[in-house]
Amino acid sequence: MKPVIFVLTSSFFCILLTGCSTVPVTGRHELNVISSDQEMQLGLSSFDQLKASTPVSHDPAANAMVQRVASRIAHVAGKDLPNAKWEFVVFDSKEANAFCLPGGKIGVYSGILPIVQTDAGLATVIGHEVGHAVAHHGAERMTEQLGLEELAHLGSSVVSSNYQKAALTAFGVGSKVGLELPHSRKQESEADHIGLMYMARAGYDPKEAVSFWQRFAEYNKQASGSQQSSRFTSYLSGFLRTHPTDEVRIQQLQALLPKAQAEFTNKPAQ
Ligand SMILES: [Zn+2]
């Protein structure tokens, strides 16, 4: 007989810690022992750290585009992230990155703007990142990573520097949009699904999500081809070669298009 510790399941934890919640849009039940308050604190302090360490872009066109699109996505996502203190910042960096921290702090790196090209392309990226936030993927990931001993101490409201460090990784800060690291494939698909519905509800044609991910797949191919010297990048390119992430993602989005088209009104939600 296996020791009990090895057969602890998510449902066991749900009963023990009442840490189960339901993901908006997809309805999936997830295990999450980090409270919304703790998650929000981690998100806010992570955002402050980032703003102190990364230059903010003052490009008027880039800022106007991000404010315009992010505010429409935030509007339709508002009920799923009711305590959000929305803030949209363009960081001046050639990295093709974006993120949404718990608490509604959205960061877009200027390096992704040439790939998004249009408002609908940007809505795809922001919808996806807000999807991670409303589904509490960072907290879910931290729940999966923390050991039993650490979980036992999480009942208190203490947010230690260890959690802060884990949070930056778990929230996907500093990683490239759409890659499976540090989010899992399950979380990536879920963020795509939620993002597609949000962009449609916000008045952006969901078909444009497919076009964006095709452009992004092309960018990934070129980026991994030209940066083989970096150990991390060569690991990723190998990883991408063996996992047809982009093709699977595009197929999954295409399958969801009829559902998204039904919510697409051509007008931003009021
Ligand atoms: Zn993602």
PDB file of C-alpha atoms in Angstrom, residues 132-250:
ATOM      1  CA  HIS A 132      -3.840  34.357 -16.796  1.00  0.00           C
ATOM      2  CA  ALA A 133      -4.645  36.925 -14.097  1.00  0.00           C
ATOM      3  CA  VAL A 134      -8.401  36.256 -13.803  1.00  0.00           C
ATOM      4  CA  ALA A 135      -7.700  32.503 -13.711  1.00  0.00           C
ATOM      5  CA  HIS A 136      -5.169  33.104 -10.895  1.00  0.00           C
ATOM      6  CA  HIS A 137      -2.591  31.036 -12.743  1.00  0.00           C
ATOM      7  CA  GLY A 138       0.324  32.556 -10.843  1.00  0.00           C
ATOM      8  CA  ALA A 139      -1.170  31.559  -7.498  1.00  0.00           C
ATOM      9  CA  GLU A 140      -2.097  28.135  -8.868  1.00  0.00           C
ATOM     10  CA  ARG A 141       1.486  27.663  -9.956  1.00  0.00           C
ATOM     11  CA  MET A 142       2.837  28.790  -6.622  1.00  0.00           C
ATOM     12  CA  THR A 143       0.440  26.353  -4.937  1.00  0.00           C
ATOM     13  CA  GLU A 144       1.880  23.561  -7.084  1.00  0.00           C
ATOM     14  CA  GLN A 145       5.473  24.594  -6.382  1.00  0.00           C
ATOM     15  CA  LEU A 146       5.372  25.247  -2.663  1.00  0.00           C
ATOM     16  CA  GLY A 147       6.125  22.294  -0.406  1.00  0.00           C
ATOM     17  CA  LEU A 148       3.751  20.905   2.177  1.00  0.00           C
ATOM     18  CA  GLU A 149       5.663  22.614   4.972  1.00  0.00           C
ATOM     19  CA  GLU A 150       5.395  26.009   3.300  1.00  0.00           C
ATOM     20  CA  LEU A 151       1.721  25.430   2.580  1.00  0.00           C
ATOM     21  CA  ALA A 152       1.162  24.814   6.282  1.00  0.00           C
ATOM     22  CA  HIS A 153       2.485  28.317   7.040  1.00  0.00           C
ATOM     23  CA  LEU A 154       0.458  30.026   4.343  1.00  0.00           C
ATOM     24  CA  GLY A 155      -2.608  30.358   6.557  1.00  0.00           C
ATOM     25  CA  SER A 156      -1.136  33.561   7.934  1.00  0.00           C
ATOM     26  CA  SER A 157      -1.042  36.768   5.914  1.00  0.00           C
ATOM     27  CA  VAL A 158       2.754  36.864   5.931  1.00  0.00           C
ATOM     28  CA  VAL A 159       4.213  37.549   2.509  1.00  0.00           C
ATOM     29  CA  SER A 160       7.906  36.742   2.722  1.00  0.00           C
ATOM     30  CA  SER A 161      10.647  37.562   0.256  1.00  0.00           C
ATOM     31  CA  ASN A 162      10.675  33.882  -0.732  1.00  0.00           C
ATOM     32  CA  TYR A 163       7.107  34.195  -1.923  1.00  0.00           C
ATOM     33  CA  GLN A 164       7.970  37.446  -3.665  1.00  0.00           C
ATOM     34  CA  LYS A 165      10.683  35.691  -5.641  1.00  0.00           C
ATOM     35  CA  ALA A 166       8.434  32.749  -6.449  1.00  0.00           C
ATOM     36  CA  ALA A 167       5.698  35.186  -7.472  1.00  0.00           C
ATOM     37  CA  LEU A 168       7.753  36.916 -10.162  1.00  0.00           C
ATOM     38  CA  THR A 169       8.401  33.554 -11.791  1.00  0.00           C
ATOM     39  CA  ALA A 170       4.868  32.317 -11.271  1.00  0.00           C
ATOM     40  CA  PHE A 171       3.345  35.461 -12.799  1.00  0.00           C
ATOM     41  CA  GLY A 172       5.468  34.999 -15.905  1.00  0.00           C
ATOM     42  CA  VAL A 173       7.344  38.287 -15.558  1.00  0.00           C
ATOM     43  CA  GLY A 174      10.424  38.352 -17.735  1.00  0.00           C
ATOM     44  CA  SER A 175       9.331  35.480 -19.936  1.00  0.00           C
ATOM     45  CA  LYS A 176       8.291  35.644 -23.540  1.00  0.00           C
ATOM     46  CA  VAL A 177       4.579  35.889 -24.362  1.00  0.00           C
ATOM     47  CA  GLY A 178       2.974  32.622 -25.274  1.00  0.00           C
ATOM     48  CA  LEU A 179       5.791  30.267 -24.432  1.00  0.00           C
ATOM     49  CA  GLU A 180       4.979  27.330 -22.239  1.00  0.00           C
ATOM     50  CA  LEU A 181       7.443  28.483 -19.620  1.00  0.00           C
ATOM     51  CA  PRO A 182       6.739  29.413 -16.939  1.00  0.00           C
ATOM     52  CA  HIS A 183       3.037  28.782 -17.515  1.00  0.00           C
ATOM     53  CA  SER A 184       2.021  25.221 -18.238  1.00  0.00           C
ATOM     54  CA  ARG A 185       0.404  24.179 -21.484  1.00  0.00           C
ATOM     55  CA  LYS A 186      -2.930  23.803 -19.665  1.00  0.00           C
ATOM     56  CA  GLN A 187      -2.690  27.369 -18.378  1.00  0.00           C
ATOM     57  CA  GLU A 188      -1.591  28.698 -21.782  1.00  0.00           C
ATOM     58  CA  SER A 189      -4.616  27.113 -23.493  1.00  0.00           C
ATOM     59  CA  GLU A 190      -6.905  28.429 -20.808  1.00  0.00           C
ATOM     60  CA  ALA A 191      -5.501  31.985 -21.110  1.00  0.00           C
ATOM     61  CA  ASP A 192      -5.975  31.764 -24.902  1.00  0.00           C
ATOM     62  CA  HIS A 193      -9.599  30.708 -24.413  1.00  0.00           C
ATOM     63  CA  ILE A 194     -10.400  33.466 -21.914  1.00  0.00           C
ATOM     64  CA  GLY A 195      -8.502  36.076 -23.945  1.00  0.00           C
ATOM     65  CA  LEU A 196     -10.383  35.174 -27.123  1.00  0.00           C
ATOM     66  CA  MET A 197     -13.745  35.685 -25.398  1.00  0.00           C
ATOM     67  CA  TYR A 198     -12.620  38.961 -23.823  1.00  0.00           C
ATOM     68  CA  MET A 199     -11.363  40.402 -27.100  1.00  0.00           C
ATOM     69  CA  ALA A 200     -14.637  39.488 -28.813  1.00  0.00           C
ATOM     70  CA  ARG A 201     -16.694  41.020 -25.997  1.00  0.00           C
ATOM     71  CA  ALA A 202     -14.509  44.143 -26.158  1.00  0.00           C
ATOM     72  CA  GLY A 203     -15.342  44.557 -29.851  1.00  0.00           C
ATOM     73  CA  TYR A 204     -12.225  43.105 -31.505  1.00  0.00           C
ATOM     74  CA  ASP A 205     -12.679  40.514 -34.234  1.00  0.00           C
ATOM     75  CA  PRO A 206     -11.541  37.204 -32.654  1.00  0.00           C
ATOM     76  CA  LYS A 207     -10.292  35.956 -36.062  1.00  0.00           C
ATOM     77  CA  GLU A 208      -7.431  38.417 -35.572  1.00  0.00           C
ATOM     78  CA  ALA A 209      -6.148  36.244 -32.695  1.00  0.00           C
ATOM     79  CA  VAL A 210      -5.310  33.517 -35.190  1.00  0.00           C
ATOM     80  CA  SER A 211      -3.458  36.017 -37.398  1.00  0.00           C
ATOM     81  CA  PHE A 212      -1.504  37.326 -34.414  1.00  0.00           C
ATOM     82  CA  TRP A 213      -0.382  33.857 -33.279  1.00  0.00           C
ATOM     83  CA  GLN A 214       0.677  33.057 -36.852  1.00  0.00           C
ATOM     84  CA  ARG A 215       2.840  36.202 -36.901  1.00  0.00           C
ATOM     85  CA  PHE A 216       4.163  35.324 -33.473  1.00  0.00           C
ATOM     86  CA  ALA A 217       5.027  31.782 -34.560  1.00  0.00           C
ATOM     87  CA  GLU A 218       7.006  33.278 -37.442  1.00  0.00           C
ATOM     88  CA  TYR A 219       8.767  35.673 -35.059  1.00  0.00           C
ATOM     89  CA  ASN A 220       9.632  32.764 -32.721  1.00  0.00           C
ATOM     90  CA  LYS A 221      11.103  30.800 -35.598  1.00  0.00           C
ATOM     91  CA  GLN A 222      13.306  33.710 -36.658  1.00  0.00           C
ATOM     92  CA  ALA A 223      14.284  34.665 -33.103  1.00  0.00           C
ATOM     93  CA  SER A 224      15.314  31.123 -32.203  1.00  0.00           C
ATOM     94  CA  GLY A 225      17.242  30.806 -35.475  1.00  0.00           C
ATOM     95  CA  SER A 226      19.263  33.985 -34.964  1.00  0.00           C
ATOM     96  CA  GLN A 227      20.089  33.620 -31.265  1.00  0.00           C
ATOM     97  CA  GLN A 228      21.490  30.119 -31.072  1.00  0.00           C
ATOM     98  CA  SER A 229      24.415  31.357 -28.983  1.00  0.00           C
ATOM     99  CA  SER A 230      22.263  31.907 -25.927  1.00  0.00           C
ATOM    100  CA  ARG A 231      21.943  28.719 -23.888  1.00  0.00           C
ATOM    101  CA  PHE A 232      18.445  29.611 -22.766  1.00  0.00           C
ATOM    102  CA  THR A 233      17.285  30.373 -26.297  1.00  0.00           C
ATOM    103  CA  SER A 234      18.756  27.194 -27.720  1.00  0.00           C
ATOM    104  CA  TYR A 235      16.998  25.254 -24.992  1.00  0.00           C
ATOM    105  CA  LEU A 236      13.757  26.982 -25.955  1.00  0.00           C
ATOM    106  CA  SER A 237      14.208  26.426 -29.656  1.00  0.00           C
ATOM    107  CA  GLY A 238      14.788  22.725 -28.991  1.00  0.00           C
ATOM    108  CA  PHE A 239      11.759  22.734 -26.749  1.00  0.00           C
ATOM    109  CA  LEU A 240       9.647  24.394 -29.428  1.00  0.00           C
ATOM    110  CA  ARG A 241      10.887  21.997 -32.091  1.00  0.00           C
ATOM    111  CA  THR A 242       9.697  18.980 -30.139  1.00  0.00           C
ATOM    112  CA  HIS A 243       6.435  20.575 -28.998  1.00  0.00           C
ATOM    113  CA  PRO A 244       4.229  21.919 -31.790  1.00  0.00           C
ATOM    114  CA  THR A 245       2.893  24.585 -29.450  1.00  0.00           C
ATOM    115  CA  ASP A 246       2.100  27.176 -32.074  1.00  0.00           C
ATOM    116  CA  GLU A 247       0.208  24.781 -34.349  1.00  0.00           C
ATOM    117  CA  VAL A 248      -1.768  23.311 -31.443  1.00  0.00           C
ATOM    118  CA  ARG A 249      -2.570  26.756 -30.100  1.00  0.00           C
ATOM    119  CA  ILE A 250      -3.799  27.974 -33.486  1.00  0.00           C
TER     120      ILE A 250
END
